[in-house]
Amino acid sequence: MLQKNTEQTREGQGLTVPVWDIWVRLFHWLLLACVATATVTGFFADATWLRLHIAGGLGAAGLVLARIVWGFTGPTHARFKDFFPRPSAVMEHLRGGGGRHRGHNPLGGAMVFAFFLAILFLAATGLAILGGAFKTGPLAFAFTFQSGHAMEEVHELIALALLVMIGLHVAGVVLESFRSRENLARGMVTGEKEWRADDHQPRIARPRGLAAAAAIAAVGAVLILANTGLSARPVPGMPVANLDPTYAQECGDCHTVYHPSLLPAASWRALMPRLADHFGENASLGPELTAELEAYLVAHAAETADTKAANRMARGLDAPPLAMTETPFWKHQHEDLAKALFASDAVGSASNCAACHLDAETGLFSPLSISIPKQETIR
């Protein structure tokens, strides 16, 4: 009641009233930073920036969840009931009636809810992509590579829609600032707006900080437990985890030990009988050992795994490849890298996957495990 009485006794221009509490303002600007980070790294950066992209996306989703809690427990203008976009309120606002809304007007409220939905769906589809394509995260057990790959298009469409909404939001802020003769952006920095006699008068609500903190802690605990439990579930389509020691020794003496899932069974059947002329080298083994290794490679070839590498590098080709560097997918993934990188002492050749992919022997080739040698080591 103190806030209401104070506002009612103020008269004249130049007086201000508190509108946006510190938590709403922090949420607004931190959300902007997270969305900007996820946008730049998602649309313009390469795979080595994926970790930062994930941090931006999950950070934005976490902020939205906390803001939803604050929407039920915060002060007057933080609460959803203050700006829930009822159709009648939207129409009244469009007609210019109902007085000035100190907080979000009904159209702004509709945009807030659209932002929240878009960001939460982006987080969910992003986790689906991580699970399906890279076999990591809490949804890895539920998504195949194909279903995860399908989510990439959905993820991108939602991201583009979010950018459009951001553009509309900025345009709306500018237009509303001119229409109402006030700097709305400054209000989100200072937390205050000018007092006006015709302001729409909402019901005053007191913040419930302890309840908000408890609810946010509970949501965080549930998410942590869910992530731990779901991430521990078996993931179908994982490549064989432990390489055959004989295969690792015989092949590792000459070059990188390639995971069997990087080539289809037909490629291994074509390669093994030709060890006497193995890419210009004599890599002959005894007939029994050759047959043993061929059986192992065929048993764990690309057809047995559901990783991105197995799907993209070794499947859907006109003829079985004899070298991974000959596949269209390999060429596309590495086309932006300087040729000097592959000839450098740090890498040695285009076939040395382990020089940049720290998880090469697992067959996963996650973008989270890429470490390209720095330029100064290449010269």
Coordinates of C-alpha atoms in Angstrom, one line a residue:
M1 CA 0.0 0.0 0.0
L2 CA 2.9 2.3 0.6
Q3 CA 3.9 2.3 -3.0
K4 CA 0.4 2.9 -4.2
N5 CA -0.2 5.8 -1.8
T6 CA 3.1 7.4 -2.7
E7 CA 2.3 7.2 -6.4
Q8 CA -1.2 8.7 -5.9
T9 CA 0.2 11.8 -4.1
R10 CA 2.7 12.7 -6.9
E11 CA 1.6 15.3 -9.4
G12 CA 3.3 17.2 -12.2
Q13 CA 5.8 16.3 -14.9
G14 CA 9.4 15.1 -14.3
L15 CA 8.5 12.9 -11.4
T16 CA 9.4 9.2 -11.8
V17 CA 8.2 6.0 -10.3
P18 CA 9.9 2.6 -10.1
V19 CA 8.8 0.2 -12.7
W20 CA 11.4 -2.4 -13.5
D21 CA 13.1 -4.1 -10.6
I22 CA 16.8 -5.1 -10.7
W23 CA 16.0 -8.7 -11.5
V24 CA 13.9 -7.9 -14.5
R25 CA 16.6 -5.5 -15.8
L26 CA 19.4 -8.1 -15.3
F27 CA 17.3 -10.7 -17.0
H28 CA 16.7 -8.4 -20.0
W29 CA 20.3 -7.6 -20.6
L30 CA 21.8 -11.0 -19.8
L31 CA 19.2 -12.6 -22.1
L32 CA 20.3 -10.2 -24.8
A33 CA 24.0 -11.2 -24.3
C34 CA 23.1 -15.0 -24.3
V35 CA 21.0 -14.7 -27.5
A36 CA 23.6 -12.6 -29.2
T37 CA 26.3 -15.2 -28.3
A38 CA 24.2 -18.1 -29.5
T39 CA 23.3 -16.2 -32.7
V40 CA 26.8 -15.2 -33.7
T41 CA 28.3 -18.6 -33.0
G42 CA 25.4 -20.5 -34.6
F43 CA 25.2 -18.6 -37.9
F44 CA 28.7 -17.3 -38.4
A45 CA 31.2 -19.4 -36.4
D46 CA 32.6 -22.9 -37.2
A47 CA 32.2 -26.1 -35.2
T48 CA 35.0 -25.2 -32.8
W49 CA 32.7 -22.5 -31.3
L50 CA 30.0 -25.0 -30.5
R51 CA 30.7 -25.1 -26.8
L52 CA 30.2 -21.3 -26.6
H53 CA 27.0 -21.7 -28.7
I54 CA 25.7 -24.3 -26.3
A55 CA 26.5 -22.0 -23.3
G56 CA 24.7 -19.1 -24.9
G57 CA 21.6 -21.2 -25.7
L58 CA 21.4 -23.0 -22.3
G59 CA 22.1 -19.7 -20.5
A60 CA 19.1 -18.1 -22.3
A61 CA 16.9 -21.0 -21.5
G62 CA 17.9 -20.9 -17.8
L63 CA 17.2 -17.2 -17.7
V64 CA 13.8 -17.7 -19.2
L65 CA 12.9 -20.4 -16.6
A66 CA 14.0 -18.1 -13.8
R67 CA 12.0 -15.3 -15.3
I68 CA 8.9 -17.5 -15.5
V69 CA 9.2 -18.1 -11.7
W70 CA 9.6 -14.3 -11.2
G71 CA 6.5 -13.8 -13.3
F72 CA 4.5 -15.3 -10.5
T73 CA 6.5 -14.1 -7.5
G74 CA 8.0 -10.7 -8.5
P75 CA 6.7 -7.2 -8.0
T76 CA 3.8 -5.6 -9.8
H77 CA 5.2 -5.1 -13.3
A78 CA 7.3 -8.3 -13.3
R79 CA 4.1 -10.4 -12.9
F80 CA 2.5 -12.0 -15.9
K81 CA -1.0 -10.9 -14.8
D82 CA 0.2 -7.3 -15.4
F83 CA 0.8 -7.8 -19.1
F84 CA -1.0 -11.0 -20.1
P85 CA -2.1 -10.3 -23.6
R86 CA -5.9 -10.8 -23.4
P87 CA -7.5 -10.1 -26.8
S88 CA -9.7 -7.4 -25.4
A89 CA -6.7 -5.6 -23.8
V90 CA -4.8 -5.9 -27.1
M91 CA -7.7 -4.3 -29.1
E92 CA -8.1 -1.6 -26.5
H93 CA -4.4 -0.8 -26.7
L94 CA -4.5 -0.6 -30.5
R95 CA -7.4 1.8 -30.3
G96 CA -5.3 4.0 -28.0
G97 CA -7.5 3.4 -24.9
G98 CA -6.9 2.2 -21.4
G99 CA -4.2 4.7 -20.4
R100 CA -0.5 4.2 -20.6
H101 CA 0.9 0.9 -19.4
R102 CA 4.0 1.6 -17.2
G103 CA 5.1 -2.0 -17.7
H104 CA 4.7 -4.1 -20.9
N105 CA 1.7 -3.0 -22.9
P106 CA -0.5 -5.9 -24.2
L107 CA 1.4 -6.1 -27.5
G108 CA 4.7 -6.1 -25.7
G109 CA 3.4 -8.8 -23.4
A110 CA 2.5 -11.0 -26.4
M111 CA 6.0 -10.6 -27.7
V112 CA 7.5 -11.5 -24.3
F113 CA 5.6 -14.8 -24.3
A114 CA 6.6 -15.5 -27.9
F115 CA 10.2 -14.9 -26.9
F116 CA 10.0 -17.3 -24.0
L117 CA 8.4 -20.1 -26.2
A118 CA 11.0 -19.6 -29.0
I119 CA 14.0 -19.8 -26.6
L120 CA 12.7 -22.9 -24.8
F121 CA 12.0 -24.6 -28.1
L122 CA 15.5 -23.7 -29.3
A123 CA 17.0 -25.2 -26.2
A124 CA 15.0 -28.4 -26.6
T125 CA 15.8 -28.8 -30.3
G126 CA 19.4 -28.0 -29.7
L127 CA 19.6 -30.8 -27.1
A128 CA 17.9 -33.1 -29.6
I129 CA 20.6 -32.2 -32.2
L130 CA 23.4 -32.9 -29.7
G131 CA 21.8 -36.2 -28.8
G132 CA 21.1 -37.4 -32.3
A133 CA 24.1 -36.2 -34.2
F134 CA 26.8 -36.2 -31.6
K135 CA 25.5 -38.8 -29.1
T136 CA 25.9 -36.6 -26.1
G137 CA 23.6 -34.9 -23.7
P138 CA 20.3 -35.9 -21.9
L139 CA 18.4 -36.7 -25.1
A140 CA 21.1 -38.9 -26.8
F141 CA 19.1 -42.1 -25.8
A142 CA 16.0 -40.9 -27.6
F143 CA 17.2 -39.5 -30.9
T144 CA 18.8 -41.3 -33.9
F145 CA 21.1 -39.4 -36.2
Q146 CA 18.3 -38.9 -38.7
S147 CA 15.8 -37.6 -36.2
G148 CA 18.5 -35.3 -34.7
H149 CA 19.4 -34.1 -38.1
A150 CA 15.8 -33.3 -38.9
M151 CA 15.8 -31.1 -35.8
E152 CA 18.6 -29.0 -37.3
E153 CA 16.1 -27.5 -39.8
V154 CA 13.5 -26.9 -37.0
H155 CA 16.2 -25.3 -34.8
E156 CA 17.3 -23.0 -37.6
L157 CA 13.8 -22.0 -38.5
I158 CA 13.0 -21.1 -34.9
A159 CA 16.3 -19.2 -34.6
L160 CA 15.3 -17.2 -37.7
A161 CA 11.9 -16.6 -36.3
L162 CA 13.4 -15.3 -33.1
L163 CA 15.6 -12.9 -35.0
V164 CA 12.5 -11.6 -36.8
M165 CA 10.8 -11.2 -33.4
I166 CA 13.8 -9.3 -32.1
G167 CA 13.6 -6.9 -35.1
L168 CA 9.9 -6.4 -34.5
H169 CA 10.6 -5.8 -30.8
V170 CA 13.2 -3.2 -31.5
A171 CA 11.0 -1.5 -34.0
G172 CA 8.1 -1.6 -31.5
V173 CA 10.3 0.0 -28.8
V174 CA 11.3 2.8 -31.1
L175 CA 7.8 3.4 -32.3
E176 CA 6.2 3.2 -28.8
S177 CA 9.0 5.6 -27.5
F178 CA 7.9 8.2 -30.1
R179 CA 4.2 7.6 -29.6
S180 CA 4.4 7.8 -25.8
R181 CA 7.1 10.4 -25.7
E182 CA 9.4 8.4 -23.4
N183 CA 12.7 6.5 -23.8
L184 CA 11.7 2.9 -23.1
A185 CA 15.2 1.6 -23.4
R186 CA 16.4 4.0 -20.8
G187 CA 13.7 2.8 -18.5
M188 CA 15.1 -0.8 -18.8
V189 CA 18.4 0.6 -17.6
T190 CA 17.3 2.9 -14.8
G191 CA 14.2 0.9 -13.8
E192 CA 12.2 4.1 -13.6
K193 CA 9.6 5.8 -15.8
E194 CA 7.9 9.2 -15.7
W195 CA 4.8 9.4 -13.6
R196 CA 1.7 10.4 -15.6
A197 CA -1.9 11.0 -14.4
D198 CA -3.5 8.8 -17.0
D199 CA -1.4 5.7 -16.3
H200 CA -3.1 2.4 -16.3
Q201 CA -3.4 1.5 -12.6
P202 CA -2.6 -2.2 -12.0
R203 CA -3.0 -4.0 -8.7
I204 CA 0.1 -3.6 -6.6
A205 CA 1.9 -6.8 -5.9
R206 CA 4.8 -7.3 -3.4
P207 CA 7.8 -9.4 -4.5
R208 CA 8.2 -12.8 -2.8
G209 CA 11.9 -13.2 -3.0
L210 CA 12.3 -16.3 -0.7
A211 CA 9.5 -18.1 -2.6
A212 CA 11.2 -17.2 -5.9
A213 CA 14.6 -18.4 -4.7
A214 CA 13.1 -21.7 -3.5
A215 CA 11.3 -22.3 -6.7
I216 CA 14.3 -21.5 -8.9
A217 CA 16.4 -23.8 -6.7
A218 CA 13.8 -26.6 -7.1
V219 CA 13.7 -26.2 -10.8
G220 CA 17.5 -26.2 -11.0
A221 CA 17.6 -29.4 -8.9
V222 CA 15.0 -31.1 -11.0
L223 CA 16.9 -30.2 -14.2
I224 CA 20.2 -31.4 -12.8
L225 CA 18.7 -34.7 -11.7
A226 CA 17.0 -35.2 -15.0
N227 CA 20.1 -34.4 -16.9
T228 CA 22.1 -36.9 -14.8
G229 CA 19.6 -39.6 -15.1
L230 CA 18.8 -39.3 -18.8
S231 CA 22.5 -38.9 -19.7
A232 CA 23.2 -42.2 -18.0
R233 CA 20.8 -44.1 -20.2
P234 CA 22.2 -46.4 -22.9
V235 CA 22.6 -44.7 -26.2
P236 CA 21.7 -46.8 -29.3
G237 CA 23.9 -46.6 -32.3
M238 CA 27.2 -45.9 -30.4
P239 CA 30.3 -47.1 -32.2
V240 CA 32.3 -49.9 -30.6
A241 CA 34.0 -48.5 -27.6
N242 CA 37.2 -50.6 -27.4
L243 CA 39.3 -51.1 -30.5
D244 CA 40.7 -54.5 -31.0
P245 CA 44.3 -54.4 -29.6
T246 CA 45.8 -56.3 -32.5
Y247 CA 44.1 -54.0 -35.0
A248 CA 45.3 -51.0 -33.0
Q249 CA 48.8 -52.2 -32.9
E250 CA 49.2 -53.4 -36.5
C251 CA 47.6 -50.3 -38.0
G252 CA 48.9 -47.8 -35.4
D253 CA 52.5 -48.7 -36.2
C254 CA 52.1 -46.8 -39.5
H255 CA 49.3 -44.3 -39.2
T256 CA 46.3 -43.1 -37.2
V257 CA 44.1 -46.0 -36.0
Y258 CA 40.9 -45.4 -37.9
H259 CA 37.7 -46.4 -36.2
P260 CA 35.9 -49.2 -38.1
S261 CA 32.7 -47.2 -38.3
L262 CA 34.3 -44.6 -40.6
L263 CA 34.0 -46.9 -43.6
P264 CA 31.3 -49.3 -44.8
A265 CA 31.8 -53.0 -44.7
A266 CA 32.3 -53.1 -48.5
S267 CA 35.3 -50.7 -48.2
W268 CA 37.0 -52.9 -45.6
R269 CA 36.4 -55.9 -47.7
A270 CA 38.0 -54.1 -50.6
L271 CA 41.0 -52.7 -48.6
M272 CA 42.1 -55.7 -46.6
P273 CA 43.1 -58.0 -49.6
R274 CA 45.2 -55.2 -51.0
L275 CA 47.6 -54.7 -48.1
A276 CA 50.6 -55.5 -50.3
D277 CA 49.9 -52.2 -52.1
H278 CA 48.3 -50.1 -49.3
F279 CA 48.3 -46.5 -50.7
G280 CA 51.8 -47.1 -52.1
E281 CA 53.1 -49.0 -49.0
N282 CA 53.6 -52.7 -48.4
A283 CA 51.5 -53.4 -45.3
S284 CA 51.1 -57.2 -45.8
L285 CA 50.1 -59.4 -43.0
G286 CA 49.7 -63.1 -42.8
P287 CA 46.5 -64.5 -44.3
E288 CA 45.1 -65.6 -41.0
L289 CA 45.7 -62.3 -39.3
T290 CA 44.4 -60.4 -42.4
A291 CA 41.2 -62.5 -42.3
E292 CA 40.9 -61.9 -38.5
L293 CA 41.2 -58.2 -38.8
E294 CA 38.9 -58.0 -41.8
A295 CA 36.2 -59.8 -39.9
Y296 CA 36.6 -57.4 -37.0
L297 CA 36.4 -54.4 -39.2
V298 CA 33.4 -55.6 -41.1
A299 CA 31.6 -56.5 -37.8
H300 CA 32.0 -52.9 -36.6
A301 CA 31.7 -51.0 -39.9
A302 CA 29.7 -47.9 -40.6
E303 CA 26.4 -49.9 -40.9
T304 CA 26.6 -50.8 -37.2
A305 CA 26.9 -47.2 -35.9
D306 CA 24.6 -44.2 -35.9
T307 CA 27.1 -41.4 -35.6
K308 CA 27.3 -38.4 -37.9
A309 CA 30.6 -39.6 -39.3
A310 CA 29.2 -43.1 -40.1
N311 CA 26.1 -41.6 -41.7
R312 CA 27.8 -38.8 -43.7
M313 CA 31.2 -40.1 -44.6
A314 CA 30.5 -43.8 -45.3
R315 CA 26.9 -44.0 -46.5
G316 CA 24.9 -43.0 -49.5
L317 CA 27.8 -43.1 -51.9
D318 CA 27.8 -44.5 -55.4
A319 CA 30.8 -46.7 -54.7
P320 CA 32.5 -47.7 -51.4
P321 CA 35.3 -45.3 -50.7
L322 CA 38.8 -46.6 -50.1
A323 CA 40.0 -43.5 -48.4
M324 CA 38.0 -41.2 -46.1
T325 CA 39.6 -38.1 -47.6
E326 CA 38.0 -39.0 -51.0
T327 CA 34.5 -38.7 -49.7
P328 CA 32.4 -35.6 -50.4
F329 CA 31.6 -35.1 -46.8
W330 CA 35.3 -35.1 -45.7
K331 CA 36.1 -32.5 -48.5
H332 CA 33.2 -30.3 -47.5
Q333 CA 34.1 -30.3 -43.8
H334 CA 37.7 -29.4 -44.4
E335 CA 37.4 -27.1 -47.4
D336 CA 38.0 -24.0 -45.3
L337 CA 41.3 -25.2 -43.8
A338 CA 44.6 -24.1 -45.3
K339 CA 46.5 -26.8 -47.2
A340 CA 49.6 -25.8 -45.2
L341 CA 47.9 -27.2 -42.1
F342 CA 47.9 -30.7 -43.5
A343 CA 51.5 -30.4 -44.6
S344 CA 52.7 -29.0 -41.2
D345 CA 54.7 -30.9 -38.7
A346 CA 51.8 -30.7 -36.3
V347 CA 49.5 -32.6 -38.6
G348 CA 51.6 -34.3 -41.3
S349 CA 48.9 -35.3 -43.7
A350 CA 45.1 -35.0 -44.4
S351 CA 44.7 -38.6 -43.1
N352 CA 46.0 -37.8 -39.6
C353 CA 42.6 -37.3 -38.0
A354 CA 43.9 -37.5 -34.5
A355 CA 45.9 -34.3 -34.9
C356 CA 42.8 -32.2 -34.7
H357 CA 40.1 -34.6 -33.5
L358 CA 40.9 -35.6 -29.9
D359 CA 38.2 -38.3 -30.0
A360 CA 39.2 -39.8 -33.4
E361 CA 39.7 -43.3 -32.1
T362 CA 36.2 -43.4 -30.6
G363 CA 34.6 -42.8 -34.0
L364 CA 32.4 -40.0 -32.6
F365 CA 34.2 -36.9 -34.0
S366 CA 32.3 -34.5 -31.8
P367 CA 32.8 -30.8 -32.6
L368 CA 33.4 -30.5 -28.9
S369 CA 36.6 -32.4 -29.2
I370 CA 38.2 -30.4 -32.1
S371 CA 41.5 -28.7 -31.4
I372 CA 43.2 -27.4 -34.6
P373 CA 46.9 -26.6 -34.2
K374 CA 47.5 -22.9 -34.0
Q375 CA 48.9 -21.0 -37.0
E376 CA 52.3 -20.4 -35.5
T377 CA 52.9 -24.2 -35.2
I378 CA 52.2 -24.6 -38.9
R379 CA 54.8 -22.1 -40.3

